[in-house]
mmCIF file of C-alpha atoms in Angstrom:
data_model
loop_
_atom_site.group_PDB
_atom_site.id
_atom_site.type_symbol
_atom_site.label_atom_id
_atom_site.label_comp_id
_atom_site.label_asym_id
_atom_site.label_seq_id
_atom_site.Cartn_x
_atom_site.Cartn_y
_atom_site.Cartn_z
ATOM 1 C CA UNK A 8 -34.455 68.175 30.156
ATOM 2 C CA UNK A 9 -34.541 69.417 26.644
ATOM 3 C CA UNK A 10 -37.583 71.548 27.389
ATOM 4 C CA UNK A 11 -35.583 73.327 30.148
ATOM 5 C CA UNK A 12 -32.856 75.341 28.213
ATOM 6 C CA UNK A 13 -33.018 78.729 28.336
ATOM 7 C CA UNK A 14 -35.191 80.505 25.779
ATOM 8 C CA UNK A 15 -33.419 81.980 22.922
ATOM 9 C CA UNK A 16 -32.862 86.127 23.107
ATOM 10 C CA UNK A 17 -35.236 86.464 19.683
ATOM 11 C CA UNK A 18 -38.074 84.308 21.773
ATOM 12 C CA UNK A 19 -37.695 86.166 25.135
ATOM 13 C CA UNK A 20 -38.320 89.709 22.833
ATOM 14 C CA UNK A 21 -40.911 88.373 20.871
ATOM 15 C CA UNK A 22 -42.420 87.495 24.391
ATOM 16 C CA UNK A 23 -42.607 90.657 25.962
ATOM 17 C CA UNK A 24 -43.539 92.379 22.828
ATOM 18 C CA UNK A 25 -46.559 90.398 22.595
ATOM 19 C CA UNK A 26 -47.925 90.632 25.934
ATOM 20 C CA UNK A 27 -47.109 94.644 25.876
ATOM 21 C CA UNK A 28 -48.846 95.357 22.533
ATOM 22 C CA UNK A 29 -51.739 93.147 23.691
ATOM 23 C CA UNK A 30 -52.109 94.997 27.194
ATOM 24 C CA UNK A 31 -52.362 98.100 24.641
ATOM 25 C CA UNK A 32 -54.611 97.168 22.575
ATOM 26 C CA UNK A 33 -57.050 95.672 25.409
ATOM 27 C CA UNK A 34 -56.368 99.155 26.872
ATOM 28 C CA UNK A 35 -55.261 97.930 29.691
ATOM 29 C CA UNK A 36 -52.490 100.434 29.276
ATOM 30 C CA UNK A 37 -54.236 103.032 28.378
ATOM 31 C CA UNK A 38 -53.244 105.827 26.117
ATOM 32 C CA UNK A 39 -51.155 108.636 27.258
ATOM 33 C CA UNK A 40 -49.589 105.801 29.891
ATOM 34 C CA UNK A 41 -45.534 106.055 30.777
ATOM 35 C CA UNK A 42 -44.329 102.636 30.778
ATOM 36 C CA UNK A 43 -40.930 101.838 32.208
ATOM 37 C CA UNK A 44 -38.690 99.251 31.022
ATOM 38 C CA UNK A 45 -37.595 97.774 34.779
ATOM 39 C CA UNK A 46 -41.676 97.946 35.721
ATOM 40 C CA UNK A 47 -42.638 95.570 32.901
ATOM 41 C CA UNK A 48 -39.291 93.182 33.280
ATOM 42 C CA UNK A 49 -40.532 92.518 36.706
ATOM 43 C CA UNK A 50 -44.436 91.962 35.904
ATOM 44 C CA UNK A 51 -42.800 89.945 32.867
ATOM 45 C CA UNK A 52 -40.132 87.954 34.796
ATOM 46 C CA UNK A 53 -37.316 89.229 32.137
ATOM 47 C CA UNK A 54 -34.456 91.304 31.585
ATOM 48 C CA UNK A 55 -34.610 94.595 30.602
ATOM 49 C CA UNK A 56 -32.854 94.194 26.991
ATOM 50 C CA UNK A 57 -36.092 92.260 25.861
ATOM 51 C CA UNK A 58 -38.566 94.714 26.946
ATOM 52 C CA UNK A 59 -36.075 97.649 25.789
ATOM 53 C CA UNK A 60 -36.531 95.560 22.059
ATOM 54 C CA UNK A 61 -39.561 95.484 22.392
ATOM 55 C CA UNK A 62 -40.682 99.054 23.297
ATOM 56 C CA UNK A 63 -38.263 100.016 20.147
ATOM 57 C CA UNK A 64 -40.531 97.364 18.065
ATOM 58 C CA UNK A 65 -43.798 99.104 19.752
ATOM 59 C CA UNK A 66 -42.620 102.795 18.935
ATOM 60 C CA UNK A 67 -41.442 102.176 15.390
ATOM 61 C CA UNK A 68 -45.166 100.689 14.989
ATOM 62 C CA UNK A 69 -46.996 103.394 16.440
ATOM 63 C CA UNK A 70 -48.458 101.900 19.268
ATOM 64 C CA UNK A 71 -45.731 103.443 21.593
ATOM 65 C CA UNK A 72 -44.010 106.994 21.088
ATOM 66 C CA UNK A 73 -40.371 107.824 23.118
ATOM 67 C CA UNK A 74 -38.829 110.750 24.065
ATOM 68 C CA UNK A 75 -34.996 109.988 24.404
ATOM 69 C CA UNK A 76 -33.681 110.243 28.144
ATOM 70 C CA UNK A 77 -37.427 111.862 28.884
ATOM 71 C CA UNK A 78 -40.281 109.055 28.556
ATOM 72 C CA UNK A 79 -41.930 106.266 26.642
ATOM 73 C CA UNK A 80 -45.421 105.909 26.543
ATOM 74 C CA UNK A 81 -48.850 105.015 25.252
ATOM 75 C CA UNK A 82 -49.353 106.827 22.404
ATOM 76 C CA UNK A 83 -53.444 108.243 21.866
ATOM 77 C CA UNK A 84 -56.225 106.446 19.037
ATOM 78 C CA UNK A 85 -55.937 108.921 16.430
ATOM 79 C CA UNK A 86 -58.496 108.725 14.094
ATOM 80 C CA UNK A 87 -56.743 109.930 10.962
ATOM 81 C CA UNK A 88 -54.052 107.091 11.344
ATOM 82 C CA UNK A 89 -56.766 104.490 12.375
ATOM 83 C CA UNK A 90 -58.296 105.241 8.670
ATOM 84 C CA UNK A 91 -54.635 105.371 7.359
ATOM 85 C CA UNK A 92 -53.749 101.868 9.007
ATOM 86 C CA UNK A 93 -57.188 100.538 7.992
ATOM 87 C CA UNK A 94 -56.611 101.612 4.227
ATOM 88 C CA UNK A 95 -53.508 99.692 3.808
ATOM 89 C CA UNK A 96 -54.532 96.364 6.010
ATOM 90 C CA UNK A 97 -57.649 96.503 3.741
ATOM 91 C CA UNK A 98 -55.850 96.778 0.826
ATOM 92 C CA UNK A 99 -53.361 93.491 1.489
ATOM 93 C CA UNK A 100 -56.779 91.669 2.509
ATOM 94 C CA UNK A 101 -58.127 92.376 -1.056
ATOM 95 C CA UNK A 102 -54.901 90.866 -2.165
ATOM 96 C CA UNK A 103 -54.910 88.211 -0.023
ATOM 97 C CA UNK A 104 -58.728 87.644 -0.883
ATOM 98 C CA UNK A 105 -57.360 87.358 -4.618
ATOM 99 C CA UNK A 106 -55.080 84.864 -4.015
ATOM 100 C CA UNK A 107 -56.263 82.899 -2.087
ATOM 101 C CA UNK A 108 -59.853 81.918 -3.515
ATOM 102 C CA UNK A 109 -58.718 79.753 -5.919
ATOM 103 C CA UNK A 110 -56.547 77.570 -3.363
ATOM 104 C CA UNK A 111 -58.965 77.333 -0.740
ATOM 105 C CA UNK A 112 -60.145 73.865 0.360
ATOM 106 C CA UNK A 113 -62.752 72.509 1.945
ATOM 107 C CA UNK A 114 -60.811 72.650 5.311
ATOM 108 C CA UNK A 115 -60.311 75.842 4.884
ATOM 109 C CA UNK A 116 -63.884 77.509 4.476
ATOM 110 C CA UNK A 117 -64.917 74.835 7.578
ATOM 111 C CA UNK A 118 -62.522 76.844 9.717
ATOM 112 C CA UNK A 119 -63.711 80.245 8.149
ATOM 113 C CA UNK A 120 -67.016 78.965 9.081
ATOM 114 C CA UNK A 121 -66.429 77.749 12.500
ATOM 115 C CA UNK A 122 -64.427 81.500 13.256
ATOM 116 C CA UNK A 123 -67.423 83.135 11.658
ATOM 117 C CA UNK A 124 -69.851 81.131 14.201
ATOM 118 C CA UNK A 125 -67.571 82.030 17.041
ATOM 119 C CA UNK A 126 -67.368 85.607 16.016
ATOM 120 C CA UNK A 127 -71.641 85.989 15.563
ATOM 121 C CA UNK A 128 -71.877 84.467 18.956
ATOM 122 C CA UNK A 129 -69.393 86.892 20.873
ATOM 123 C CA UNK A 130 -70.673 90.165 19.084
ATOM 124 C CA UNK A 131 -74.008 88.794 20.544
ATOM 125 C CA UNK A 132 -72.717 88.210 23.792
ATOM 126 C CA UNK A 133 -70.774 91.579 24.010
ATOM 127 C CA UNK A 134 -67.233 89.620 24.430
ATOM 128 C CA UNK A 135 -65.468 91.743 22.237
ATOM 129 C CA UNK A 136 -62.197 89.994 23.156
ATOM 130 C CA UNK A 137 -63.587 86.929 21.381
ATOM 131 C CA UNK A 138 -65.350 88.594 18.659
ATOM 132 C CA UNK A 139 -61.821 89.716 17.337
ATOM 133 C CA UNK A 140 -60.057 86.670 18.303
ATOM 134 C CA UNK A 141 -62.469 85.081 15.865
ATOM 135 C CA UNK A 142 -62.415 88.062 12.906
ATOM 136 C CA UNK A 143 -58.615 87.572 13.172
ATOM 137 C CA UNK A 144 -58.874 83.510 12.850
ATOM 138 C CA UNK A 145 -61.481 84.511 9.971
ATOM 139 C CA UNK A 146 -59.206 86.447 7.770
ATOM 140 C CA UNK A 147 -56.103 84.454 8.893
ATOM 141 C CA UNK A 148 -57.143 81.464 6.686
ATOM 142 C CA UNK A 149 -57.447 83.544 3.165
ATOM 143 C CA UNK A 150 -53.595 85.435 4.302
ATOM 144 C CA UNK A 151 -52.370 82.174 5.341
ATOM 145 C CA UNK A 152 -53.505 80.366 1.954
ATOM 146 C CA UNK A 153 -52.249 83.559 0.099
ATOM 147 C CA UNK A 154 -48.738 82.947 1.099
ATOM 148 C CA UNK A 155 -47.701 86.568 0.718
ATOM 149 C CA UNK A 156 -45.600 86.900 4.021
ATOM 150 C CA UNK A 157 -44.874 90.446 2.937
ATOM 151 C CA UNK A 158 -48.942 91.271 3.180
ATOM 152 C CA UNK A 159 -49.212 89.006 6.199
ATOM 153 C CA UNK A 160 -46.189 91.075 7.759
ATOM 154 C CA UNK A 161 -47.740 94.102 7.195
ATOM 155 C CA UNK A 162 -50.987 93.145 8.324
ATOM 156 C CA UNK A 163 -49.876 91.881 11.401
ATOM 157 C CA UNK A 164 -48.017 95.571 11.995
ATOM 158 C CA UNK A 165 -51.251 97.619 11.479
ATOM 159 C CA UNK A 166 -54.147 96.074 12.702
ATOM 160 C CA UNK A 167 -53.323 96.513 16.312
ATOM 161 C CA UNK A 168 -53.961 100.284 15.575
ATOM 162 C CA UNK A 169 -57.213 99.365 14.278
ATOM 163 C CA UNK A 170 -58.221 97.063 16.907
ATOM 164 C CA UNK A 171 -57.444 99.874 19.490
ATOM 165 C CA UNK A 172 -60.268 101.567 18.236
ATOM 166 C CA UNK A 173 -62.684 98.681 17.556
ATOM 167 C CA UNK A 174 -61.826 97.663 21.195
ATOM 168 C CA UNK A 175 -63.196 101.398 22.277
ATOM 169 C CA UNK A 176 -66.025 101.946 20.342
ATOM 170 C CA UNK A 177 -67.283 98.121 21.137
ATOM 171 C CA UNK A 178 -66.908 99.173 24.425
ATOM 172 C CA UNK A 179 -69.317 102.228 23.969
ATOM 173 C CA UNK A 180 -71.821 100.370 22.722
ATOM 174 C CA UNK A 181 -70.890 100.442 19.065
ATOM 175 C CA UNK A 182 -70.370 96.895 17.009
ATOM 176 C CA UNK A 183 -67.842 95.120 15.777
ATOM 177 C CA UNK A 184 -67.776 94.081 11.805
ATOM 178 C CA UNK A 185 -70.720 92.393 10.717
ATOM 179 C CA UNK A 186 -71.792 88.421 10.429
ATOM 180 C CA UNK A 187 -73.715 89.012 7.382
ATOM 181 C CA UNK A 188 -70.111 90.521 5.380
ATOM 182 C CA UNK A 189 -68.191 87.404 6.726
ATOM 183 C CA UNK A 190 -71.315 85.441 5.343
ATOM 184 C CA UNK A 191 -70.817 86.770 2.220
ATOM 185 C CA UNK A 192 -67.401 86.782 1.998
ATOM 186 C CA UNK A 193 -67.673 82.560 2.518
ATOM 187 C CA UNK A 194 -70.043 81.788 -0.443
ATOM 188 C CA UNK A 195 -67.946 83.806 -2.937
ATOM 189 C CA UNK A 196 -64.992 82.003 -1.479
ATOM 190 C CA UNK A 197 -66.799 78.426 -1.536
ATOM 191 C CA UNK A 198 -68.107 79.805 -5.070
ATOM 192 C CA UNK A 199 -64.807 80.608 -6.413
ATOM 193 C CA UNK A 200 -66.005 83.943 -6.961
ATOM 194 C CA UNK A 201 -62.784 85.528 -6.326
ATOM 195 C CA UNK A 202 -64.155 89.086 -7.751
ATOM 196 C CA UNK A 203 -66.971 88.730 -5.584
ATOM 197 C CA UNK A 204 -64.884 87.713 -2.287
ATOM 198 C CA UNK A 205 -62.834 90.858 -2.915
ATOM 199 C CA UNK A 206 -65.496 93.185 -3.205
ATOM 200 C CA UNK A 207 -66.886 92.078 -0.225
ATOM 201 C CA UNK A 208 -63.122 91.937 1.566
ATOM 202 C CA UNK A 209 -62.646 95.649 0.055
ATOM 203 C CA UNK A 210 -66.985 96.542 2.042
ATOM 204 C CA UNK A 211 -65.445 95.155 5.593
ATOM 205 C CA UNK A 212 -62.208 97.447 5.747
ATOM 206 C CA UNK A 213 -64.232 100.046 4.509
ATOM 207 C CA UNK A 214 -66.206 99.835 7.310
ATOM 208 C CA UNK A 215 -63.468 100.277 9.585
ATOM 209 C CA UNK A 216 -62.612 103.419 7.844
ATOM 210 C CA UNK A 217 -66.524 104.776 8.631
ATOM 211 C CA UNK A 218 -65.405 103.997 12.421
ATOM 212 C CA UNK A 219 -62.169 105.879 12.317
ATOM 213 C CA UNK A 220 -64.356 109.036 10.483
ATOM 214 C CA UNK A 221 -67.334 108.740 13.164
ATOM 215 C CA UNK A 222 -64.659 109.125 16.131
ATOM 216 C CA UNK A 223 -63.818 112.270 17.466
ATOM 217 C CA UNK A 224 -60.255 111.859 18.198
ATOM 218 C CA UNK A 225 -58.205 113.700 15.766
#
């Protein structure tokens, strides 16, 4: 019966806050949305206090904004914080990407490999849900190997506001980051290269930032 206790409070938070911020970013919320904290305890099967911690999480983030005693809701994809989020998630990559090359193992490029082969495959097939599932696995490996859980915090607190806007543009037809840069990005890695695997780290957040400057929400 030990896998019948009650969840702990943290878990039950963490819960709803991923399942919001994911509805978000699939825009399945969309922007400009009110959300209401009894609406998503029901569709959630929680409490209120949960979802309450987890809005508070979602507005100090930017993904959410709150007017006390007024509303809370879906904030827009603004392109000058897009390019703002994308500078500083690019920049702990390219630290990351400096660590980590030199503690990579074999196991480790296989699954960058793998992701990258997932990732080709879903850009081809239009599944842009899978496309970033796989980019994410991609990069995961070098910030996991890093072991900077200060960059891995802060990447995992701004790249929802960049996939917002991947997500969209995908959508419109656009693409999402290239096969060819995560190629490259591998053989510096399985070369040791780590100059080279930064470079290339530094060419795929930059190409986010061309995104954010091509979209006309300002």
């Amino acid at each position: 019966m030990e896998a019948l206790r009650p969840l702990p409070r943290t878990l039950l938070r963490d819960r709803a806050y991923t399942a919001i911020r994911d509805a978000i970013v699939a825009g399945e919320i969309e922007p400009g949305a009110v959300v209401r904290d009894a609406e998503f305890a029901e569709r959630l099967g929680l409490s209120r206090a949960p979802v309450r911690e987890a809005f508070a999480r979602l507005v100090d983030e930017g993904l959410l904004e709150s007017k006390p005693q007024s509303y809370t809701r879906v904030t827009p994809v603004v392109a000058a914080e897009v390019r703002d989020a994308a500078a500083v998630v690019g920049a702990m990559h390219e630290l990351a990407t400096r660590a980590a090359v030199p503690r990579l193992r074999d196991a480790d490029l296989d699954e960058m490999r793998a992701a990258n082969v997932r990732f080709a495959g879903a850009v081809q097939d239009g599944d842009v849900d899978e496309a970033l599932r796989a980019d994410d696995a991609l990069h995961d490996v070098l910030v996991r190997v890093a072991g900077n859980r200060a960059a891995a915090a802060t990447v995992a607190r701004y790249t929802p506001l960049i996939r917002r806007l991947e997500r969209r543009r995908f959508g419109e037809g656009g693409s999402c980051r290239s096969a060819g840069l995560h190629e490259g990005l591998i053989r510096a890695c399985a070369a040791g290269d780590t100059e080279a695997a930064v470079r290339v780290t530094a060419e795929i957040w930059r190409t986010l930032a061309d995104l954010a400057d091509d979209d006309t929400t300002d």
